[in-house]
Amino acid sequence: MPTDISDKIRSSEEFERIYKEHYALFLRYAKTIFDAYGSRYVSASGRAEEAVQEMFAFAWENRETMHQAPSPIGWMYKCLAFKVQELLREDRIWAKRILQISEQHSEQGERDFCLKAELENMISPEDYLLLKHLYLDGYTYTEVCTALGLKKSTLAMRVKRIKERFMDDYGTEQKVSSKKK
C-alpha cells in the first residue's frame, strides 16, 4: 500500500486510473489541435491518437517529473501540446517532401523515382505509395489499415520504419550532393 502521494502517483494502478479517466479528454484536446492546425492530407483522429499514446509513454517514463509538477494532469496536457506540435511539424515536412517529388516528376518521372528508390534499396514502390496515400491522398490510418488488413500500431510502426530507412539513405545522398555544390 502506498504510503504517500508520490508513491501513489508512481504506482502503475494510479497511472492506469489517470489513463482511463483522462484518455478521452486528452484525445479530444489533441484532435482539436490537429483539426485546427493539421494538414488536410493527414487524418486528425489518427494523429491525435498517436500523440496521446506517445504522451502517455513519455509520462510513464518520466513519472518522477510528472509527480513533482504542481498539477500532474496539467503537466501531461503540456507534454501533449508539445507532442502535437512535433507531429504537426513532421506531417508538414513529409507532405512537402512527397509533394515535391510528385510535382517535380511527371507520371513517368514518378515511376522512375520509385524504380530508383527500389534499386537503391531506399524504399519499395509499395512503401512510397503508402506514404503518398497517407500524406497526399488524405487516406486515414483506419482506411489504410482496413485495405491492408493491418492494426493501427502495425501500420504506424511500418510508416516509422519507412521514414527512417528513407532518411538514412536519401538524407545521406542529399547531404553528399549538397556538399559537392
Coordinates of N, CA and C in Angstrom, one line a residue:
M1 N 0.8 -1.2 0.0 CA 0.0 0.0 0.0 C 0.9 1.3 0.0
P2 N 0.7 2.2 -0.9 CA 1.5 3.4 -1.0 C 1.3 4.2 0.3
T3 N 2.5 4.7 0.8 CA 2.5 5.5 2.0 C 2.2 7.0 1.8
D4 N 2.6 7.5 0.7 CA 2.4 8.9 0.4 C 1.9 9.1 -1.0
I5 N 1.6 10.4 -1.3 CA 1.1 10.7 -2.7 C 2.1 10.4 -3.8
S6 N 3.4 10.6 -3.5 CA 4.4 10.3 -4.6 C 4.4 8.8 -4.9
D7 N 4.3 8.0 -3.9 CA 4.3 6.5 -4.2 C 3.0 6.2 -5.0
K8 N 1.9 6.8 -4.6 CA 0.6 6.6 -5.2 C 0.6 6.9 -6.7
I9 N 1.2 8.1 -7.1 CA 1.2 8.5 -8.5 C 2.1 7.7 -9.3
R10 N 3.2 7.3 -8.6 CA 4.2 6.5 -9.3 C 3.8 5.0 -9.5
S11 N 2.7 4.6 -8.8 CA 2.3 3.3 -9.0 C 1.6 3.0 -10.3
S12 N 1.6 1.9 -10.8 CA 1.0 1.5 -12.0 C -0.5 1.6 -11.9
E13 N -1.1 1.3 -10.8 CA -2.5 1.4 -10.6 C -3.0 2.8 -10.8
E14 N -2.3 3.8 -10.2 CA -2.7 5.2 -10.2 C -2.5 5.7 -11.7
F15 N -1.4 5.3 -12.3 CA -1.2 5.7 -13.7 C -2.3 5.2 -14.6
E16 N -2.7 3.9 -14.3 CA -3.8 3.3 -15.1 C -5.1 4.1 -14.9
R17 N -5.3 4.5 -13.7 CA -6.5 5.3 -13.4 C -6.6 6.6 -14.1
I18 N -5.4 7.3 -14.2 CA -5.3 8.5 -14.9 C -5.6 8.2 -16.4
Y19 N -5.0 7.2 -16.9 CA -5.2 6.8 -18.3 C -6.6 6.6 -18.6
K20 N -7.3 5.8 -17.8 CA -8.7 5.5 -18.0 C -9.6 6.8 -17.9
E21 N -9.4 7.6 -16.9 CA -10.2 8.8 -16.7 C -10.0 9.9 -17.7
H22 N -8.7 10.1 -18.1 CA -8.4 11.2 -18.9 C -8.1 11.0 -20.4
Y23 N -8.0 9.7 -20.8 CA -7.6 9.4 -22.2 C -8.6 10.1 -23.2
A24 N -9.8 10.0 -23.0 CA -10.8 10.6 -23.9 C -10.7 12.1 -24.0
L25 N -10.4 12.7 -22.8 CA -10.2 14.2 -22.8 C -8.9 14.6 -23.5
F26 N -7.8 13.8 -23.3 CA -6.6 14.1 -24.0 C -6.8 13.9 -25.5
L27 N -7.5 12.9 -25.9 CA -7.7 12.6 -27.3 C -8.5 13.8 -27.9
R28 N -9.5 14.2 -27.2 CA -10.3 15.4 -27.8 C -9.5 16.6 -27.9
Y29 N -8.6 16.9 -26.9 CA -7.7 18.0 -26.9 C -6.8 18.0 -28.1
A30 N -6.2 16.8 -28.3 CA -5.2 16.7 -29.4 C -5.9 16.7 -30.8
K31 N -7.1 16.1 -30.9 CA -7.9 16.2 -32.1 C -8.3 17.6 -32.5
T32 N -8.6 18.4 -31.5 CA -9.0 19.8 -31.7 C -7.8 20.5 -32.3
I33 N -6.6 20.3 -31.8 CA -5.4 21.0 -32.3 C -5.2 20.5 -33.7
F34 N -5.2 19.2 -33.9 CA -5.0 18.7 -35.3 C -6.0 19.2 -36.3
D35 N -7.3 19.3 -35.9 CA -8.3 19.8 -36.7 C -8.0 21.3 -37.1
A36 N -7.6 22.1 -36.1 CA -7.3 23.5 -36.3 C -6.1 23.8 -37.1
Y37 N -5.0 23.0 -36.9 CA -3.7 23.3 -37.4 C -3.1 22.3 -38.3
G38 N -3.8 21.1 -38.4 CA -3.3 20.0 -39.2 C -3.4 20.1 -40.7
S39 N -2.7 19.3 -41.3 CA -2.8 19.2 -42.8 C -4.1 18.6 -43.2
R40 N -4.5 19.0 -44.4 CA -5.7 18.3 -44.9 C -5.4 17.0 -45.4
Y41 N -4.1 16.7 -45.5 CA -3.6 15.4 -46.1 C -3.5 14.3 -45.0
V42 N -3.5 14.6 -43.7 CA -3.3 13.6 -42.7 C -4.6 13.6 -41.8
S43 N -4.9 12.4 -41.4 CA -6.1 12.2 -40.5 C -5.9 12.8 -39.2
A44 N -6.7 13.7 -38.8 CA -6.6 14.3 -37.4 C -6.8 13.3 -36.3
S45 N -7.8 12.4 -36.5 CA -8.1 11.4 -35.5 C -6.9 10.4 -35.3
G46 N -6.3 10.0 -36.4 CA -5.2 9.0 -36.3 C -4.0 9.7 -35.6
R47 N -3.7 10.9 -36.0 CA -2.5 11.6 -35.5 C -2.8 11.9 -34.0
A48 N -4.0 12.3 -33.7 CA -4.3 12.7 -32.3 C -4.1 11.4 -31.4
E49 N -4.6 10.3 -31.8 CA -4.4 9.1 -31.1 C -3.0 8.7 -30.9
E50 N -2.2 8.9 -31.9 CA -0.7 8.7 -31.9 C -0.1 9.6 -30.9
A51 N -0.5 10.9 -30.9 CA 0.1 11.9 -30.0 C -0.2 11.5 -28.5
V52 N -1.5 11.1 -28.3 CA -1.9 10.8 -26.9 C -1.1 9.6 -26.4
Q53 N -1.0 8.6 -27.3 CA -0.3 7.4 -26.9 C 1.2 7.7 -26.6
E54 N 1.8 8.5 -27.4 CA 3.2 8.9 -27.2 C 3.4 9.7 -25.9
M55 N 2.4 10.6 -25.7 CA 2.5 11.4 -24.5 C 2.4 10.5 -23.2
F56 N 1.5 9.5 -23.2 CA 1.4 8.6 -22.1 C 2.7 7.8 -21.9
A57 N 3.3 7.4 -23.0 CA 4.6 6.7 -22.9 C 5.6 7.6 -22.3
F58 N 5.7 8.8 -22.7 CA 6.6 9.8 -22.2 C 6.3 10.0 -20.7
A59 N 5.0 10.2 -20.3 CA 4.7 10.4 -18.9 C 5.1 9.2 -18.1
W60 N 4.9 8.0 -18.6 CA 5.3 6.8 -17.8 C 6.8 6.8 -17.5
E61 N 7.5 7.1 -18.6 CA 9.0 7.1 -18.4 C 9.5 8.3 -17.5
N62 N 8.7 9.3 -17.4 CA 9.1 10.5 -16.6 C 8.1 10.7 -15.5
R63 N 7.6 9.7 -14.8 CA 6.6 9.9 -13.8 C 7.1 10.6 -12.6
E64 N 8.4 10.5 -12.3 CA 9.0 11.3 -11.2 C 8.8 12.8 -11.5
T65 N 9.2 13.2 -12.7 CA 9.0 14.6 -13.0 C 7.5 15.0 -13.0
M66 N 6.7 14.1 -13.5 CA 5.2 14.4 -13.5 C 4.7 14.6 -12.1
H67 N 5.2 13.8 -11.2 CA 4.8 13.9 -9.8 C 5.2 15.2 -9.2
Q68 N 6.4 15.7 -9.6 CA 6.9 16.9 -9.0 C 6.2 18.2 -9.5
A69 N 5.5 18.0 -10.6 CA 4.7 19.2 -11.2 C 3.6 19.5 -10.2
P70 N 3.2 20.8 -10.2 CA 2.1 21.2 -9.3 C 0.8 20.5 -9.7
S71 N 0.6 20.3 -10.9 CA -0.6 19.5 -11.4 C -0.1 18.5 -12.4
P72 N -0.1 17.2 -12.0 CA 0.4 16.2 -12.9 C -0.5 16.1 -14.2
I73 N -1.8 16.3 -14.1 CA -2.6 16.3 -15.3 C -2.3 17.5 -16.2
G74 N -2.1 18.6 -15.6 CA -1.7 19.8 -16.4 C -0.3 19.6 -17.1
W75 N 0.6 18.9 -16.4 CA 1.9 18.6 -17.0 C 1.7 17.7 -18.2
M76 N 0.8 16.8 -18.1 CA 0.5 15.9 -19.2 C -0.1 16.6 -20.4
Y77 N -1.0 17.6 -20.1 CA -1.6 18.4 -21.2 C -0.4 19.2 -21.9
K78 N 0.5 19.7 -21.1 CA 1.6 20.5 -21.7 C 2.5 19.5 -22.6
C79 N 2.8 18.4 -22.1 CA 3.5 17.4 -22.9 C 2.8 17.0 -24.1
L80 N 1.5 16.9 -24.0 CA 0.7 16.5 -25.2 C 0.7 17.6 -26.2
A81 N 0.6 18.9 -25.8 CA 0.7 20.0 -26.7 C 2.0 20.0 -27.5
F82 N 3.1 19.7 -26.7 CA 4.4 19.7 -27.4 C 4.5 18.5 -28.4
K83 N 3.9 17.4 -28.0 CA 3.9 16.2 -28.9 C 3.1 16.5 -30.2
V84 N 2.0 17.1 -30.0 CA 1.1 17.5 -31.2 C 1.9 18.4 -32.1
Q85 N 2.6 19.4 -31.5 CA 3.4 20.4 -32.3 C 4.5 19.6 -33.1
E86 N 5.1 18.7 -32.4 CA 6.1 17.8 -33.1 C 5.6 17.0 -34.3
L87 N 4.4 16.4 -34.0 CA 3.8 15.6 -35.1 C 3.3 16.5 -36.3
L88 N 2.8 17.7 -35.9 CA 2.4 18.6 -37.0 C 3.5 19.1 -37.8
R89 N 4.7 19.3 -37.2 CA 5.9 19.7 -37.9 C 6.3 18.5 -38.8
E90 N 6.3 17.3 -38.3 CA 6.7 16.2 -39.0 C 5.8 16.0 -40.2
D91 N 4.5 16.1 -40.0 CA 3.5 16.0 -41.1 C 3.7 17.0 -42.2
R92 N 4.0 18.2 -41.9 CA 4.3 19.2 -42.9 C 5.6 18.9 -43.7
I93 N 6.6 18.4 -43.0 CA 7.8 18.1 -43.7 C 7.6 16.9 -44.6
W94 N 6.9 15.9 -44.2 CA 6.7 14.7 -45.0 C 5.8 15.1 -46.2
A95 N 4.7 15.8 -46.0 CA 3.8 16.2 -47.0 C 4.6 17.0 -48.1
K96 N 5.5 17.9 -47.6 CA 6.3 18.8 -48.5 C 7.2 17.9 -49.3
R97 N 7.9 17.0 -48.7 CA 8.8 16.1 -49.4 C 8.1 15.3 -50.5
I98 N 7.0 14.7 -50.1 CA 6.3 13.8 -51.1 C 5.7 14.6 -52.2
L99 N 5.2 15.8 -51.8 CA 4.6 16.7 -52.8 C 5.7 17.2 -53.8
Q100 N 6.8 17.5 -53.3 CA 7.9 18.0 -54.2 C 8.3 16.9 -55.2
I101 N 8.4 15.7 -54.7 CA 8.8 14.6 -55.6 C 7.7 14.4 -56.6
S102 N 6.4 14.4 -56.2 CA 5.3 14.2 -57.1 C 5.2 15.4 -58.1
E103 N 5.5 16.6 -57.7 CA 5.4 17.7 -58.6 C 6.5 17.8 -59.6
Q104 N 7.7 17.4 -59.1 CA 8.9 17.5 -59.9 C 8.9 16.5 -61.1
H105 N 8.1 15.5 -60.9 CA 8.1 14.4 -61.9 C 6.8 14.3 -62.6
S106 N 6.8 13.9 -63.8 CA 5.5 13.5 -64.5 C 5.2 12.1 -64.0
E107 N 4.2 11.5 -64.5 CA 3.8 10.2 -64.1 C 5.0 9.3 -64.4
Q108 N 5.6 9.4 -65.5 CA 6.8 8.6 -65.9 C 7.9 8.9 -64.9
G109 N 8.1 10.2 -64.5 CA 9.2 10.5 -63.5 C 8.9 9.9 -62.2
E110 N 7.6 9.8 -61.8 CA 7.3 9.2 -60.5 C 7.6 7.7 -60.6
R111 N 7.3 7.1 -61.7 CA 7.7 5.7 -61.8 C 9.2 5.5 -61.8
D112 N 9.9 6.5 -62.4 CA 11.4 6.5 -62.4 C 11.9 6.6 -61.0
F113 N 11.3 7.5 -60.2 CA 11.7 7.7 -58.8 C 11.5 6.4 -58.0
C114 N 10.4 5.8 -58.2 CA 10.1 4.5 -57.5 C 11.1 3.5 -57.9
L115 N 11.4 3.4 -59.1 CA 12.4 2.4 -59.6 C 13.8 2.7 -59.0
K116 N 14.2 4.0 -59.0 CA 15.5 4.4 -58.5 C 15.5 4.1 -57.0
A117 N 14.4 4.5 -56.3 CA 14.4 4.2 -54.8 C 14.5 2.7 -54.5
E118 N 13.8 1.9 -55.4 CA 13.8 0.5 -55.2 C 15.2 -0.1 -55.4
L119 N 15.8 0.4 -56.5 CA 17.2 -0.1 -56.9 C 18.2 0.3 -55.8
E120 N 18.0 1.4 -55.3 CA 19.0 1.8 -54.2 C 18.6 1.4 -52.8
N121 N 17.6 0.5 -52.8 CA 17.1 -0.1 -51.5 C 16.6 1.0 -50.5
M122 N 16.2 2.2 -51.0 CA 15.7 3.2 -50.1 C 14.3 2.7 -49.6
I123 N 13.4 2.7 -50.5 CA 12.0 2.3 -50.2 C 11.4 1.6 -51.4
S124 N 10.6 0.7 -51.1 CA 9.9 -0.1 -52.2 C 8.8 0.8 -52.8
P125 N 8.4 0.5 -54.0 CA 7.2 1.3 -54.6 C 6.0 1.2 -53.7
E126 N 5.8 0.1 -53.1 CA 4.6 -0.1 -52.2 C 4.7 0.9 -51.0
D127 N 6.0 1.0 -50.5 CA 6.2 1.9 -49.3 C 6.0 3.4 -49.8
Y128 N 6.5 3.7 -51.0 CA 6.3 5.0 -51.5 C 4.8 5.3 -51.6
L129 N 4.1 4.4 -52.2 CA 2.6 4.6 -52.4 C 1.9 4.7 -51.0
L130 N 2.4 3.9 -50.1 CA 1.8 4.0 -48.7 C 1.9 5.4 -48.2
L131 N 3.1 6.0 -48.2 CA 3.4 7.3 -47.7 C 2.5 8.3 -48.5
K132 N 2.5 8.1 -49.8 CA 1.7 9.0 -50.7 C 0.2 9.0 -50.3
H133 N -0.3 7.8 -50.1 CA -1.7 7.7 -49.7 C -2.0 8.4 -48.4
L134 N -1.1 8.3 -47.4 CA -1.3 8.9 -46.1 C -1.1 10.4 -46.1
Y135 N 0.0 10.9 -46.8 CA 0.3 12.3 -46.7 C -0.2 13.1 -47.8
L136 N -0.5 12.6 -49.0 CA -1.0 13.4 -50.1 C -2.5 13.1 -50.4
D137 N -2.8 11.8 -50.5 CA -4.2 11.5 -50.9 C -5.2 11.6 -49.8
G138 N -4.8 11.8 -48.6 CA -5.7 12.1 -47.5 C -6.3 10.8 -46.9
Y139 N -5.8 9.6 -47.2 CA -6.4 8.4 -46.5 C -6.0 8.5 -45.0
T140 N -7.0 8.0 -44.2 CA -6.7 7.9 -42.8 C -6.0 6.6 -42.5
Y141 N -5.4 6.5 -41.3 CA -4.8 5.3 -40.9 C -5.8 4.1 -40.9
T142 N -7.0 4.4 -40.5 CA -8.1 3.4 -40.4 C -8.4 2.9 -41.8
E143 N -8.5 3.8 -42.8 CA -8.7 3.3 -44.2 C -7.6 2.5 -44.7
V144 N -6.4 2.9 -44.5 CA -5.3 2.1 -45.0 C -5.2 0.7 -44.2
C145 N -5.4 0.8 -42.9 CA -5.4 -0.5 -42.2 C -6.5 -1.5 -42.7
T146 N -7.7 -1.0 -43.0 CA -8.7 -1.8 -43.5 C -8.3 -2.4 -44.8
A147 N -7.8 -1.5 -45.7 CA -7.4 -2.0 -47.0 C -6.3 -3.1 -47.0
L148 N -5.4 -2.9 -46.0 CA -4.2 -3.8 -46.0 C -4.4 -4.9 -44.9
G149 N -5.5 -4.8 -44.1 CA -5.7 -5.8 -43.1 C -4.7 -5.8 -42.0
L150 N -4.3 -4.5 -41.6 CA -3.3 -4.3 -40.5 C -4.0 -3.6 -39.3
K151 N -3.3 -3.7 -38.2 CA -3.6 -3.0 -37.0 C -3.0 -1.6 -37.1
K152 N -3.6 -0.6 -36.4 CA -3.0 0.8 -36.5 C -1.6 0.8 -36.0
S153 N -1.3 0.1 -34.9 CA 0.0 0.1 -34.4 C 1.0 -0.5 -35.3
T154 N 0.6 -1.5 -36.1 CA 1.5 -2.1 -37.1 C 1.8 -1.2 -38.2
L155 N 0.7 -0.5 -38.7 CA 0.9 0.5 -39.7 C 1.7 1.6 -39.3
A156 N 1.5 2.1 -38.1 CA 2.3 3.2 -37.6 C 3.8 2.8 -37.5
M157 N 4.1 1.6 -37.1 CA 5.5 1.2 -37.0 C 6.1 1.0 -38.4
R158 N 5.3 0.5 -39.3 CA 5.7 0.4 -40.7 C 6.1 1.8 -41.3
V159 N 5.2 2.7 -41.1 CA 5.4 4.1 -41.6 C 6.7 4.7 -41.0
K160 N 6.9 4.5 -39.7 CA 8.1 5.0 -39.0 C 9.3 4.4 -39.6
R161 N 9.3 3.1 -39.8 CA 10.5 2.4 -40.4 C 10.8 2.8 -41.8
I162 N 9.7 3.1 -42.6 CA 9.9 3.6 -44.0 C 10.6 4.9 -43.9
K163 N 10.1 5.8 -43.1 CA 10.6 7.1 -43.0 C 12.1 7.1 -42.5
E164 N 12.4 6.2 -41.5 CA 13.8 6.1 -41.1 C 14.7 5.6 -42.2
R165 N 14.2 4.6 -42.9 CA 15.0 4.0 -44.0 C 15.2 5.0 -45.1
F166 N 14.2 5.8 -45.4 CA 14.2 6.8 -46.4 C 15.2 7.9 -46.0
M167 N 15.1 8.3 -44.8 CA 16.0 9.4 -44.3 C 17.5 9.0 -44.2
D168 N 17.7 7.7 -43.8 CA 19.0 7.2 -43.7 C 19.7 7.2 -45.1
D169 N 18.9 6.7 -46.1 CA 19.5 6.6 -47.4 C 19.4 7.9 -48.2
Y170 N 18.2 8.5 -48.3 CA 18.0 9.7 -49.1 C 18.7 10.9 -48.5
G171 N 18.6 11.0 -47.1 CA 19.1 12.1 -46.4 C 20.6 12.1 -46.6
T172 N 21.3 11.0 -46.6 CA 22.7 10.9 -46.7 C 23.1 11.4 -48.2
E173 N 22.3 10.9 -49.2 CA 22.6 11.3 -50.5 C 22.4 12.8 -50.7
Q174 N 21.4 13.3 -50.1 CA 21.2 14.8 -50.2 C 22.4 15.6 -49.6
K175 N 22.9 15.1 -48.5 CA 24.0 15.8 -47.8 C 25.2 15.7 -48.7
V176 N 25.5 14.6 -49.3 CA 26.6 14.4 -50.2 C 26.5 15.4 -51.4
S177 N 25.3 15.4 -52.0 CA 25.2 16.2 -53.2 C 25.2 17.7 -52.9
S178 N 24.7 18.1 -51.7 CA 24.8 19.5 -51.4 C 26.2 19.9 -51.0
K179 N 27.1 19.0 -50.6 CA 28.5 19.3 -50.3 C 29.3 19.5 -51.6
K180 N 28.8 18.8 -52.6 CA 29.5 18.9 -53.9 C 29.3 20.3 -54.6
K181 N 28.2 21.0 -54.2 CA 27.9 22.3 -54.8 C 28.7 23.4 -54.4

